[in-house]
Short mmCIF file of C-alpha atoms in Angstrom, two decimals:
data_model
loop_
_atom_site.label_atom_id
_atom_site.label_comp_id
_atom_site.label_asym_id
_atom_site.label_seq_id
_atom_site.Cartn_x
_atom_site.Cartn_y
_atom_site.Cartn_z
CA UNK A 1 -17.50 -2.88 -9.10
CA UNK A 2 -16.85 -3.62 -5.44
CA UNK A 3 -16.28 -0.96 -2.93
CA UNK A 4 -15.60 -1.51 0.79
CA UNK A 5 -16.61 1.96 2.81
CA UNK A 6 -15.73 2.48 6.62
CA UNK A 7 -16.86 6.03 7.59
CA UNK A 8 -15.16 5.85 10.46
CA UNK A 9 -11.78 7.23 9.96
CA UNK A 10 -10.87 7.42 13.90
CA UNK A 11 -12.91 6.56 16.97
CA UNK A 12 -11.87 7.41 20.40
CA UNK A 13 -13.01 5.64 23.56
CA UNK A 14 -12.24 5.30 27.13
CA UNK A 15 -11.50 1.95 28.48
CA UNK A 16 -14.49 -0.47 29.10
CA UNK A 17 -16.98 1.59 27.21
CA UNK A 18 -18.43 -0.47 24.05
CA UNK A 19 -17.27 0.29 20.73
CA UNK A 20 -18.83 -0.52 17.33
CA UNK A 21 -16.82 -0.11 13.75
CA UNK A 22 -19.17 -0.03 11.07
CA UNK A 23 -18.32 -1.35 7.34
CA UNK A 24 -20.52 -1.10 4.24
CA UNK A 25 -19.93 -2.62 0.95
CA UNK A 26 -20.90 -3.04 -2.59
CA UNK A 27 -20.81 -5.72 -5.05
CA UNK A 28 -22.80 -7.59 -7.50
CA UNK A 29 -21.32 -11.11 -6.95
CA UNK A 30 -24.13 -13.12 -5.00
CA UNK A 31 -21.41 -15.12 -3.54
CA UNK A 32 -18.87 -13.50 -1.55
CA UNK A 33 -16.68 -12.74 1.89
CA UNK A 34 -16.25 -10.00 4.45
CA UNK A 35 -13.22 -9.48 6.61
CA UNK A 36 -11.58 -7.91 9.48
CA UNK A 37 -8.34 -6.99 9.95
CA UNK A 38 -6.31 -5.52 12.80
CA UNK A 39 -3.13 -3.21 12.43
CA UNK A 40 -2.19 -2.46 15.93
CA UNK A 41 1.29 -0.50 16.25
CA UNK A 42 3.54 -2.61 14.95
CA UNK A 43 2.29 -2.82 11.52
CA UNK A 44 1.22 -6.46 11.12
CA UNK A 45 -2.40 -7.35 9.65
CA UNK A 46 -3.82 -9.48 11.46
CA UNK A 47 -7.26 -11.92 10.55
CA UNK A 48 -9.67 -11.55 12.61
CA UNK A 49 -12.80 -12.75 11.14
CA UNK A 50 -14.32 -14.12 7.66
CA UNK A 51 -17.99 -14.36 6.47
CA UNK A 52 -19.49 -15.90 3.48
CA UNK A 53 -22.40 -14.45 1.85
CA UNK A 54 -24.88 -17.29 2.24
CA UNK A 55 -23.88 -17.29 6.36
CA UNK A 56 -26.12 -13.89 7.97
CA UNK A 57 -25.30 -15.39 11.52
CA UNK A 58 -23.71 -13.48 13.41
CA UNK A 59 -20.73 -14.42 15.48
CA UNK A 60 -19.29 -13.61 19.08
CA UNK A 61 -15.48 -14.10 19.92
CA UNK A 62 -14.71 -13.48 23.26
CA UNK A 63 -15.43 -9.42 23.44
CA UNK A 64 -15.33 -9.50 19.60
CA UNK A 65 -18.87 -9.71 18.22
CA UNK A 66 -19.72 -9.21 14.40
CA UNK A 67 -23.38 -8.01 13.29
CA UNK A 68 -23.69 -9.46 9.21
CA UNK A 69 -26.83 -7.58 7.67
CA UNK A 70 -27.04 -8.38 3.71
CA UNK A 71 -30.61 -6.30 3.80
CA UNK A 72 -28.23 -3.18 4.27
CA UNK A 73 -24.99 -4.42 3.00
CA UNK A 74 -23.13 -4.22 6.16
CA UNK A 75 -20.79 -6.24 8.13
CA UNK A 76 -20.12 -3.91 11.65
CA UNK A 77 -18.08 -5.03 14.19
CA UNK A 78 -18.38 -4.66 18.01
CA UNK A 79 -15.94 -4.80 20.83
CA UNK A 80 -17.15 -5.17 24.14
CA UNK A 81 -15.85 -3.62 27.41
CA UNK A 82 -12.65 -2.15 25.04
CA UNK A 83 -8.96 -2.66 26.24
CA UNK A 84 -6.24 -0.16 25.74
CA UNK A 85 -4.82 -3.23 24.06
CA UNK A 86 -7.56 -2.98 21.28
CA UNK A 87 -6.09 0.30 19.74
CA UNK A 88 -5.23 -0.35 16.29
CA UNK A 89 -6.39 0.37 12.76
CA UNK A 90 -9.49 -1.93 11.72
CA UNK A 91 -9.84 -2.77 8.47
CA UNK A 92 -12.99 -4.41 6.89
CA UNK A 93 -12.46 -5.97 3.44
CA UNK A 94 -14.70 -7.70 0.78
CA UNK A 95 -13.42 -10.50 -1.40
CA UNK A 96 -15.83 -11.37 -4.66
CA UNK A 97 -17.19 -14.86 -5.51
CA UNK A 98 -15.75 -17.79 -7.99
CA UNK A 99 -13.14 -16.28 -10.33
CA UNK A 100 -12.69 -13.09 -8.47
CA UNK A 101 -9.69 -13.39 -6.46
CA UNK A 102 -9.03 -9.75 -5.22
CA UNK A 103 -8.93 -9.23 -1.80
CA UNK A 104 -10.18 -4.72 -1.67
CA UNK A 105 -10.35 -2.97 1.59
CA UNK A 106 -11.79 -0.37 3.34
CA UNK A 107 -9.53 3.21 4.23
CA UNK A 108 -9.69 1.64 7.87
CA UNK A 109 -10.97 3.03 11.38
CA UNK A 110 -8.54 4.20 13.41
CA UNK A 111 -9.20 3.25 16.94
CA UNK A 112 -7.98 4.43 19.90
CA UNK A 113 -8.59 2.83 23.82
CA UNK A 114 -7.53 5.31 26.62
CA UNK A 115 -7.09 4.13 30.08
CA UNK B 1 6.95 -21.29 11.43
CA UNK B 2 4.74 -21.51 8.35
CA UNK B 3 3.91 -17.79 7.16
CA UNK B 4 5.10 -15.01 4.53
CA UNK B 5 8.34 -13.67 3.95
CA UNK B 6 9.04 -10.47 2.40
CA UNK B 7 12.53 -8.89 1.98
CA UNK B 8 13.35 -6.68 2.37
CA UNK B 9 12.26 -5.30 5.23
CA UNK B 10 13.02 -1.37 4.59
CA UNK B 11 14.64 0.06 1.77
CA UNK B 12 15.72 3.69 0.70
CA UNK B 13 15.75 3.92 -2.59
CA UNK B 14 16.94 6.57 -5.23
CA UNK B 15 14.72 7.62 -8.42
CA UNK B 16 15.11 5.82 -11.44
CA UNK B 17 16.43 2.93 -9.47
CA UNK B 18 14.80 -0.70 -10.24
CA UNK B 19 13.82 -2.51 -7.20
CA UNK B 20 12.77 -6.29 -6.92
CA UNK B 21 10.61 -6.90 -3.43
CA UNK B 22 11.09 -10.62 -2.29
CA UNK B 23 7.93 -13.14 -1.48
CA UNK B 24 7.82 -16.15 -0.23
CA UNK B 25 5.28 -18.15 1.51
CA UNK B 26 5.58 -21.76 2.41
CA UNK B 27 1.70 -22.63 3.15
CA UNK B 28 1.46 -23.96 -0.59
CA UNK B 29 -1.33 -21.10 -1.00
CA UNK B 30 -2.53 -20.90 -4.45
CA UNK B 31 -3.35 -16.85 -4.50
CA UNK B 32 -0.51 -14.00 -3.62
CA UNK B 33 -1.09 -10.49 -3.56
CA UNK B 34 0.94 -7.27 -3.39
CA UNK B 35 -0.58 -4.18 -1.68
CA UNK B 36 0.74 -1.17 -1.20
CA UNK B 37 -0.49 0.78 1.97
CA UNK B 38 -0.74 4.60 2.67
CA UNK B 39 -1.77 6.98 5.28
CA UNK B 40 -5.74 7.39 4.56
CA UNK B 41 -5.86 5.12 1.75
CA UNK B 42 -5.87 2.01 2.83
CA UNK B 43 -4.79 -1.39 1.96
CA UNK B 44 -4.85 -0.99 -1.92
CA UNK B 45 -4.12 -3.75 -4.56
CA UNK B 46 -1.05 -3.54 -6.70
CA UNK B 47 -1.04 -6.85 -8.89
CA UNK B 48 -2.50 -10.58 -7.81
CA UNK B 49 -1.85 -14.20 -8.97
CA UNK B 50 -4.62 -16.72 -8.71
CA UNK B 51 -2.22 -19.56 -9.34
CA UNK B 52 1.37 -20.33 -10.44
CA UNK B 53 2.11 -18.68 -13.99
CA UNK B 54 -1.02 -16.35 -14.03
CA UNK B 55 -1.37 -13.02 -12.84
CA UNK B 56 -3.79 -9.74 -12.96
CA UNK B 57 -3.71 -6.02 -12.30
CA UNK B 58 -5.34 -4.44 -9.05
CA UNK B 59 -6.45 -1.26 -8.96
CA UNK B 60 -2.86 0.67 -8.87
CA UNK B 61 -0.78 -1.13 -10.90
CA UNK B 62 1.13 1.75 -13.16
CA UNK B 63 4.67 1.38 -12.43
CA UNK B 64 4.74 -1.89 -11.26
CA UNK B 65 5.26 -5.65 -12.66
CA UNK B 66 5.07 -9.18 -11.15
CA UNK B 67 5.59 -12.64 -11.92
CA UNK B 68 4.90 -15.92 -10.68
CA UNK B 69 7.23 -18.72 -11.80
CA UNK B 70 6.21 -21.13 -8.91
CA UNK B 71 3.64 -21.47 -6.40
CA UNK B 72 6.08 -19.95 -3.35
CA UNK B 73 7.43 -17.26 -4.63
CA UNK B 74 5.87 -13.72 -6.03
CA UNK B 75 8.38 -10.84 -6.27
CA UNK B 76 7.13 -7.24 -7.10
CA UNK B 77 9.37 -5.06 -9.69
CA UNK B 78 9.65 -1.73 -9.47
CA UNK B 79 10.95 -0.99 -12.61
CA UNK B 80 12.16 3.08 -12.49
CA UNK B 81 11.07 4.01 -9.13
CA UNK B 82 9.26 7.44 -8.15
CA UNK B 83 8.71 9.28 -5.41
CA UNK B 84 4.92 8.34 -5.40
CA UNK B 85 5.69 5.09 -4.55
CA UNK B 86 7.31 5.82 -1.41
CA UNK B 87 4.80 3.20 0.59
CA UNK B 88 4.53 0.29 3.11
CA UNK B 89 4.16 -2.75 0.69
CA UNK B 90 2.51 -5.74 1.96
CA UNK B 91 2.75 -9.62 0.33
CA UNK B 92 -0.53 -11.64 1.32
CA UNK B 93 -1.35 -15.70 0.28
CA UNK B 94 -4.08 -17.05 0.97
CA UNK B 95 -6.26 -21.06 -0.12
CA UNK B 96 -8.62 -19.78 -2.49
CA UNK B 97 -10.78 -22.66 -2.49
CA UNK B 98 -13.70 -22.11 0.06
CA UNK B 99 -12.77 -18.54 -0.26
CA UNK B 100 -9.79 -18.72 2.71
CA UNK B 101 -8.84 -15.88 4.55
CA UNK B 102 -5.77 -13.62 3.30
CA UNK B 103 -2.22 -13.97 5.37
CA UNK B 104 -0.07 -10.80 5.20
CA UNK B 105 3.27 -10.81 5.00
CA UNK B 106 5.43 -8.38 7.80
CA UNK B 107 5.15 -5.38 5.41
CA UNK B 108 8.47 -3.80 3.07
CA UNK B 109 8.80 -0.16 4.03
CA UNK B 110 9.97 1.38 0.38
CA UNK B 111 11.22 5.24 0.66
CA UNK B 112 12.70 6.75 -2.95
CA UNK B 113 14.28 9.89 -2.95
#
């Protein structure tokens, strides 16, 4: 079975401090691929970020940095020097290899930026 | 704009009541998706379609039926709605080959009474 946990259910910061969202999942596929989403306020989801299995680099996106560790099944995500613009809910989610087409996700981490 | 439509965008809806939520996406995607979201739940998956004229069952899909007559379009059916499924519903495409990321739709706020 495949099981996306965030721990985090809401994480409070004040602007500029550093902020990391961790994400742990579960599968037995050996191929597979890790998400983030954004909700801000409004609703939308937006992409943020995929990862295949087979790619343990990890990736830096302006303040956005992601941290892909298969030896502990995580996929955490950093945001650097946080903006009140960055409060939203974050969702990570884990999609399974060849043949396995659903999409599961996390409960979310709720984060908020103060000024 | 290329993207995901859902209609509508809220509904109130009484008990009992059947209810068809509209999807259409015009990035020729091969995979849709319906999720339903909730407050500390999550993003959870109601029913999915890997291509035109297939479909499965997520993990809450009591209550609910799709089909998918054409690549574009995906509409959810709630046959007899319930109170319980008073949600934010969310319609998502995405290129399954090379394991593309997953486009959401704007969301369908359902309430039944």
């Amino acid at each position: 079975a495949q099981k996306v946990t965030q721990a985090q259910t809401e994480i409070s910061v004040v602007e500029k401090e550093d902020v990391t969202l961790d994400c742990v999942y579960e599968t037995r596929d050996t191929t597979y691929y890790l998400f983030w989403y954004k909700q801000p306020p409004s609703g939308e989801l937006v992409f943020l970020i995929r990862r295949n299995s087979f790619d343990e680099q990890n990736e830096i996106s302006g303040r956005y940095s992601w941290n892909f560790q298969k030896s502990t099944s995580s996929f955490n995500f950093t945001i650097t020097a946080s903006q009140v613009v960055d409060s939203a809910v974050y969702f990570c989610a884990l999609r399974g290899g060849y043949n396995t087409d659903k999409l599961i996700f996390g409960t979310g981490t709720r984060l908020q930026v103060f000024p | 704009i290329a993207g995901i439509t859902q209609a509508p965008t809220s509904q109130i809806l009484a008990a009992g009541r059947r209810m068809t939520l509209r999807c259409t996406q015009d990035m020729r995607h091969n995979a849709m998706y319906w999720y339903r979201q909730d407050l500390g739940l999550g993003l959870r998956l109601i029913h999915y379609s890997n291509t035109a004229g297939t479909t499965g069952k997520g993990e809450v899909p009591d209550g609910y039926s799709v089909s998918r007559a054409n690549t574009d379009d995906f509409p959810l059916t709630l046959a007899s709605a319930v109170p319980s499924q008073t949600s934010v519903y969310f319609c998502a495409s995405s290129d399954w080959t090379g394991g593309g990321p997953v486009f959401f739709g704007q969301g369908t706020r359902l309430t039944v009474v």
